[in-house]
XYZ file of C-alpha atoms in Angstrom:
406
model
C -59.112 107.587 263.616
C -57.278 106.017 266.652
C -59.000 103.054 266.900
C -57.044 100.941 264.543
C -54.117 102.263 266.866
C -55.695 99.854 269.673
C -56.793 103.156 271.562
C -60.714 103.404 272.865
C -62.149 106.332 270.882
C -62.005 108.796 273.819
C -58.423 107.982 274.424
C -56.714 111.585 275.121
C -54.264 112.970 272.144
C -51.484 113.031 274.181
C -51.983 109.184 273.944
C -52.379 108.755 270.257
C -49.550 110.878 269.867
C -47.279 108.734 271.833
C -48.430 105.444 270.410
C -47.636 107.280 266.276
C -43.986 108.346 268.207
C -43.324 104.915 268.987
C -44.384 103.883 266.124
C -42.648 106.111 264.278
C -38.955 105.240 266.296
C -40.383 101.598 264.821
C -40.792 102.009 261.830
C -37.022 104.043 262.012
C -35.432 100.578 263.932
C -37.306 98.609 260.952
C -35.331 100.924 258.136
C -31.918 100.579 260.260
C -32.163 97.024 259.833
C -32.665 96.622 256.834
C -30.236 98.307 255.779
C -27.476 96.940 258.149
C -28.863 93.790 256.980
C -27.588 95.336 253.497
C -24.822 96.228 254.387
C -24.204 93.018 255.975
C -24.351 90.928 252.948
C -22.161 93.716 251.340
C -19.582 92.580 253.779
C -20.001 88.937 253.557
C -19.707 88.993 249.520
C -16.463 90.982 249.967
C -15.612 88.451 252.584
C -16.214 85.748 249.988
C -14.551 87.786 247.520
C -11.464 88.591 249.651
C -11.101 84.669 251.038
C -11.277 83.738 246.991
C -8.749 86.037 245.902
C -6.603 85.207 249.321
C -6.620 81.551 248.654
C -6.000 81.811 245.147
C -2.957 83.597 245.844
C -2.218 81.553 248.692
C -2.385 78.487 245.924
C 0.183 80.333 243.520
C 2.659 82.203 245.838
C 2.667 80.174 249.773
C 1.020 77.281 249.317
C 2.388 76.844 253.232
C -0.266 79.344 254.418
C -3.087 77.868 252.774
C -4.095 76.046 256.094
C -4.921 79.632 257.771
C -7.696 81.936 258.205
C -7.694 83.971 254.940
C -7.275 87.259 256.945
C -4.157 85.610 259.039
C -2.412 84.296 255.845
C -3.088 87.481 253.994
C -1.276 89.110 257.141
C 1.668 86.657 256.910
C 2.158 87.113 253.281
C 2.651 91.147 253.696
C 5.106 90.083 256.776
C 6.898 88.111 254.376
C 6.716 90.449 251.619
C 7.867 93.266 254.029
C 10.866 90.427 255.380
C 11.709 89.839 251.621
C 11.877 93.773 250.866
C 14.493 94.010 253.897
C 16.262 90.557 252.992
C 16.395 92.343 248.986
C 17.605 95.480 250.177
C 20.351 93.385 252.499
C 21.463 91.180 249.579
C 21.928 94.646 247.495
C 24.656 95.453 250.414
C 25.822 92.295 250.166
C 26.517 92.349 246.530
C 28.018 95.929 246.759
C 30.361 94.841 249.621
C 30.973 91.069 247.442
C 32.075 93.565 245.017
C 34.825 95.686 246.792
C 35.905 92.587 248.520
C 36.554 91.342 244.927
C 38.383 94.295 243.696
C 40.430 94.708 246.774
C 41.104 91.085 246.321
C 42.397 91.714 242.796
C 44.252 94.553 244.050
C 45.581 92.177 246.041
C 46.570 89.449 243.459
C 48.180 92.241 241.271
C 50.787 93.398 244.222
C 50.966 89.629 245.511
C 52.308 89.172 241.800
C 54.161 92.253 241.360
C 55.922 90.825 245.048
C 57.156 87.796 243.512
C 58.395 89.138 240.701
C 60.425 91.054 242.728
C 61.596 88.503 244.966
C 62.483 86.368 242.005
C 64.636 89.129 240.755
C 66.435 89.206 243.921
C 66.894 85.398 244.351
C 67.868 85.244 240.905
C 70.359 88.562 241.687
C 71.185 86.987 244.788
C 71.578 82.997 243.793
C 68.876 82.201 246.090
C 66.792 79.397 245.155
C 64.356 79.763 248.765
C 63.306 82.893 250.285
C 65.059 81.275 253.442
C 68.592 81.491 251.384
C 67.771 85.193 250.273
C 67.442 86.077 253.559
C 70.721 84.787 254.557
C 72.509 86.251 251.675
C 70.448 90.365 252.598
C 71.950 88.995 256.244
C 75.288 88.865 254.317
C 75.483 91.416 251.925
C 74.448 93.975 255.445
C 77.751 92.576 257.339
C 79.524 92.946 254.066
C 78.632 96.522 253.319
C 78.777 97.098 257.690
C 82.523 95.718 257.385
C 83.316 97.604 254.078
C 82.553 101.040 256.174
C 84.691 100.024 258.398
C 87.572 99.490 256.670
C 86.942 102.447 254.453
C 87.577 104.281 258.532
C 90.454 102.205 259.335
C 92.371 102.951 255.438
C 91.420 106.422 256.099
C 92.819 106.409 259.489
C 96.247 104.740 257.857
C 96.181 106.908 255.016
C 95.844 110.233 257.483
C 99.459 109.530 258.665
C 100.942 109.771 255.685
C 102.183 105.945 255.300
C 101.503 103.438 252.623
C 99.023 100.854 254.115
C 101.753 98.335 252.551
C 104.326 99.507 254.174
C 102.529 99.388 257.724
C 101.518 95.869 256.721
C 105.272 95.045 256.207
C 106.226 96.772 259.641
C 102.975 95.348 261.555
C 104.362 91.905 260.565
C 107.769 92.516 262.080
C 106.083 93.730 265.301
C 105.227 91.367 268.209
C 101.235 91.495 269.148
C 101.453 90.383 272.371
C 103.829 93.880 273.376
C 101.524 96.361 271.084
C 99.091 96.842 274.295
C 101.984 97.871 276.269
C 103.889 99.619 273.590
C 99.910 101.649 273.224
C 100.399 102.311 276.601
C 103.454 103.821 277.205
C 103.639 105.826 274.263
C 99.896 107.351 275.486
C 101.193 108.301 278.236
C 104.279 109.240 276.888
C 101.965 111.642 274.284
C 100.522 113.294 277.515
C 103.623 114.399 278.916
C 104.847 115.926 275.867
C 101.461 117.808 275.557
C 101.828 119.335 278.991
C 105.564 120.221 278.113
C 104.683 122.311 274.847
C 101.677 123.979 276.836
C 104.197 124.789 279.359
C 106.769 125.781 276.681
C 104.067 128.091 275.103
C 103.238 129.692 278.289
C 107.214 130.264 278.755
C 107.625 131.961 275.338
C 105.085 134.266 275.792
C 106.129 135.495 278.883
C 109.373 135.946 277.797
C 108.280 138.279 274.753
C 106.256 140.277 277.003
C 109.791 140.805 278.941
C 111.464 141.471 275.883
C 109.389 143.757 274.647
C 109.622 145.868 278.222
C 113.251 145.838 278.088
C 112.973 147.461 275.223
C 114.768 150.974 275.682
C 113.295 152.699 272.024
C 110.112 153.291 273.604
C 108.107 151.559 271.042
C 106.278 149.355 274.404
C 105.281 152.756 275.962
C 103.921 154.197 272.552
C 102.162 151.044 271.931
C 100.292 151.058 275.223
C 98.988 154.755 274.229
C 97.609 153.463 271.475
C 96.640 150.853 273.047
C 94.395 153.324 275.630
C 93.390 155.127 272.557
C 92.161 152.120 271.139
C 90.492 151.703 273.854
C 88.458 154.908 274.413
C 87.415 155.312 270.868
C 86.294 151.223 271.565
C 83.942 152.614 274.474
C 82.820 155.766 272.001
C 81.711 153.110 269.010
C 80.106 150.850 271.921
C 77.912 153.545 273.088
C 76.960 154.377 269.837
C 76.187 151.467 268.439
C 73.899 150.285 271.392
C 72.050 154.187 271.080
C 71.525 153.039 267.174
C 70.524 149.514 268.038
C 68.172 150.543 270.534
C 67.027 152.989 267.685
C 66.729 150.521 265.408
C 64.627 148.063 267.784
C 62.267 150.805 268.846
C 61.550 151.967 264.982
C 61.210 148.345 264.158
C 58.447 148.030 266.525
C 56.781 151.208 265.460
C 56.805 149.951 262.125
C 55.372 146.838 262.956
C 52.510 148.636 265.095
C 51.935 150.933 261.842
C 51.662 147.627 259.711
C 49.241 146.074 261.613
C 46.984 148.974 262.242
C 46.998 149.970 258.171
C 48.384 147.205 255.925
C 46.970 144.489 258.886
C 42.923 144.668 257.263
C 44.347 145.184 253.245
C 46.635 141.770 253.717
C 44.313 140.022 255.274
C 41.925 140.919 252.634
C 44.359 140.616 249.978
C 45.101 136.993 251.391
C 41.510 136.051 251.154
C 41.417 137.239 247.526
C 44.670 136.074 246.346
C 43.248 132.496 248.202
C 40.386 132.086 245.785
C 42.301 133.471 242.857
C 44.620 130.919 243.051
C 42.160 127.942 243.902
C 43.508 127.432 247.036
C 47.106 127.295 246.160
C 48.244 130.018 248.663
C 45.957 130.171 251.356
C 47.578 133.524 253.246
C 49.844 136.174 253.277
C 52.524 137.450 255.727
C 55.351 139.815 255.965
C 59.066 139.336 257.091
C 62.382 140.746 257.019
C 65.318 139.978 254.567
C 68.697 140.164 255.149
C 68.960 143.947 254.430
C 66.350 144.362 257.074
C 63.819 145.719 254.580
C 60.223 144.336 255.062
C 58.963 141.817 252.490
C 56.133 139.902 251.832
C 55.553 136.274 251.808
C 52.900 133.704 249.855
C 52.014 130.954 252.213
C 51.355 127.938 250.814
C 48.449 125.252 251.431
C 51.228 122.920 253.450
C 52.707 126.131 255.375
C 55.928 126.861 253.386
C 56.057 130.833 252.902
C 57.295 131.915 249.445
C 58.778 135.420 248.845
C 57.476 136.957 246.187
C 60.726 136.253 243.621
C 60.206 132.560 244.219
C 56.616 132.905 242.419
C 56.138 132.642 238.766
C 55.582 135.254 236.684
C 51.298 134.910 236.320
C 51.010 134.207 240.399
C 52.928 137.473 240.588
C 50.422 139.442 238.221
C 47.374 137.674 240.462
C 49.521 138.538 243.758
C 49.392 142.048 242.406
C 45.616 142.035 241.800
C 44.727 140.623 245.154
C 46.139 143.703 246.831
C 45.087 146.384 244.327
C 41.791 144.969 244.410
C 41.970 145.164 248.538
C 43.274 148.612 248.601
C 40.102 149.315 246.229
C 37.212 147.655 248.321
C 38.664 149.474 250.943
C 38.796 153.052 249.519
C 35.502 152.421 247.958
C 33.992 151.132 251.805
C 35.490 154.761 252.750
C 34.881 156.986 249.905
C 32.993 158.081 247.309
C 32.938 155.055 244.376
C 34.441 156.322 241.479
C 34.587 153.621 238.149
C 37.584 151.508 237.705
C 39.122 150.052 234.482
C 40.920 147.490 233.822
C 42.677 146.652 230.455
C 43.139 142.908 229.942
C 44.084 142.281 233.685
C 43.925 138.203 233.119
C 46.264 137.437 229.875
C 48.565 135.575 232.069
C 45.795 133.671 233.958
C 44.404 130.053 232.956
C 40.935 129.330 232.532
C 40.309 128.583 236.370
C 41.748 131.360 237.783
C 39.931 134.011 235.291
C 36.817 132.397 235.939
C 37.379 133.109 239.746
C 38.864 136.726 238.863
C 35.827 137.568 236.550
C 34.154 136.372 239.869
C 35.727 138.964 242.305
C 35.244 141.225 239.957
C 31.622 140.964 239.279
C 31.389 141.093 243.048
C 33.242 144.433 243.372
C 31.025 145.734 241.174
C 27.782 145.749 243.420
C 30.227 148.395 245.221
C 31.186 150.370 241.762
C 31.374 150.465 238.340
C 33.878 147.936 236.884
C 35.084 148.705 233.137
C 36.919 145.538 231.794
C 38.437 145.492 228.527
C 39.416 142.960 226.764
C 39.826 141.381 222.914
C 39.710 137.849 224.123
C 36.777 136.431 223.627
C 37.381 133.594 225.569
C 37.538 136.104 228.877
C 33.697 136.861 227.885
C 32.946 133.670 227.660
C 34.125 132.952 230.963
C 32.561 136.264 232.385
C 28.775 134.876 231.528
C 29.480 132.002 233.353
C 30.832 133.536 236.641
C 28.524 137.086 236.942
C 25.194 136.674 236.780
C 23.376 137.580 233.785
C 21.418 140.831 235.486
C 24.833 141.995 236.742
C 26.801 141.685 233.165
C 26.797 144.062 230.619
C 28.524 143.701 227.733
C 29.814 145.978 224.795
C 31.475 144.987 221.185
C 33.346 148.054 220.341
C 33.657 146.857 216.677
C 29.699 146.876 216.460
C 29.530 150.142 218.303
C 32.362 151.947 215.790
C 30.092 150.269 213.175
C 26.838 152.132 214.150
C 28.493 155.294 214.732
């Protein structure tokens, strides 16, 4: 049996059995190369098949690359088609920005033109025929209206001392100009002199009445000067006083203040946030201050900072000013007490569609807290109420259909 392996018939069986191993890692090899050699020609008729389809499109889209290797033009054609994807996307830009350019440049035309019209209105107004000669004339008609001030000054001036401006024009042309500077002069100085004498004379006069008034033998200076002491004590009495009540005043101020901000301080700021999304945004906070009586009142702060009082508002930001703080004061007895249902009877009749759509909104928030009851016979209001609660959190009740079934 191991002959026709080449062995001598008392070969050992370890030896036949590693001649049939080797032959059998043979016969294996054999197998392997066949079928690499299939494989092989598997890869060469896709080779063919790829260099065909490469050159072909080579032919119809870059005839340029039709000198390469197939595998190196079919590389350069995706890094042009990746180049023209990023030159397409850039040209997309391009168009986008051509686009604004052009509009801007429209925009541009239209103000150029609505510019000239106006400057041909003022050179026609003005009898300019260049924009140099306009300029000359706004130069002009500046100096005109600077001088016109001033002589408005000057005939007021005139016209303060009590003289006809024709008259002073008769007796300014009987005067000499070159003596008016010192004419000016001396009668300034002449001016000052007689000031000091009246101040001196007024000083004289009253000292003089204080003598009369001493010499005075019916005793009316020494009752005077009682009263005068009198006067004078019941002065220190109301001066005391008032400064204990102003003091008072201050220090109960303060206390109040202290007592706002440790109560009311959480329920405004609260009733600011509220009153913030009720209006849209239109107020965006709330603060107090004092009017004239010094009585506390409360002020609507707009989105640009001006504060409003609550008179200055109109009559359906009042009725949503209102809500904003009942519906703080309730969050914040419900947070501290037992919830207890609250109604409310047609609340939003002075609020437009926006704002009732954010109230509704509030409102179906509060109500994860408590029961909310809101009545209404608008039907718009329910309307708006499905779109701002969410469905699981809305319940709603016809109370026609309900007297119906009853």
């Amino acid at each position: 049996a191991v002959q026709p392996l080449g062995l001598d018939a008392t070969a050992a069986t370890e030896e036949a059995e590693a001649v049939l191993n080797g032959l059998s890692r043979l016969f294996q090899k054999v197998g392997d190369v066949r079928r690499n050699q299939i494989r092989i020609d598997h890869i060469k008729k896709d080779a063919r098949r790829f260099a065909g389809e490469a050159e072909k499109l080579m032919q119809e889209c870059a005839p340029d690359l039709q000198s390469l290797p197939p595998d190196e033009a079919a590389a350069e054609l995706v890094n042009q088609f990746k180049k023209g994807k990023d030159d397409l996307k850039d040209q997309n830009n391009l168009d986008k920005r051509l686009k604004q350019i052009r509009r801007e440049l429209a925009d541009l035309k239209r103000d150029r033109e609505g510019a000239k019209a106006t400057l041909d209105r003022l050179m026609e107004n003005a009898g300019a025929r260049t924009p140099e000669e306009l300029e000359k004339a706004e130069r002009r008609s500046k100096e005109y209206r600077d001088i016109t001030a001033k002589l408005e000054d000057l005939e007021e001036q005139l016209l303060g001392e009590g003289v006809p401006i024709e008259e002073l024009l008769e007796q300014a042309q009987t005067v000499d100009p070159d003596v008016l500077p010192a004419e000016i002069s001396r009668h300034e100085e002449k001016s000052g002199d007689i000031g000091k004498d009246c101040a001196g004379l007024r000083e004289r006069i009253g000292s003089l009445r204080n003598e009369l008034g001493a010499m005075d033998g019916s005793g009316a200076a020494a009752e005077a000067a009682a009263e005068a002491q009198e006067a004078l004590a019941a002065t220190h009495g109301h001066v005391e006083s008032y400064a204990r009540l102003k003091l008072a005043a201050l220090l109960l101020s303060r206390e109040i203040e202290r007592y706002r901000e440790r109560n009311q301080g959480p329920i405004l700021k609260r009733a600011a946030e509220l009153l913030r999304r009720i209006t849209l945004g239109s107020f965006s906070d709330l603060s107090t201050g004092f009017a004239e009586s010094d009585n506390m009142i409360l002020l609507c702060v707009r989105g640009n900072g001006e504060h409003v009082p609550v008179e200055g508002l109109s009559g359906g930001t009042r009725d949503q000013l209102y809500l904003a703080l009942r519906l703080a004061s309730l969050e914040r007895h419900v947070d501290r007490n037992e919830p207890t249902p609250l109604v409310f009877d047609d609340v939003l009749v002075n609020f437009d569609d926006r704002r009732a759509h954010a109230t509704l909104g509030l409102l179906g928030e509060l109500s994860e807290k408590t029961q909310v009851l809101f009545f209404t016979h608008h039907s718009r209001l329910v309307e708006l109420a499905r779109e701002a609660i969410p469905p699981q959190r809305l319940k709603e009740h016809d109370l026609d259909q309900l007297a119906s079934c009853s």
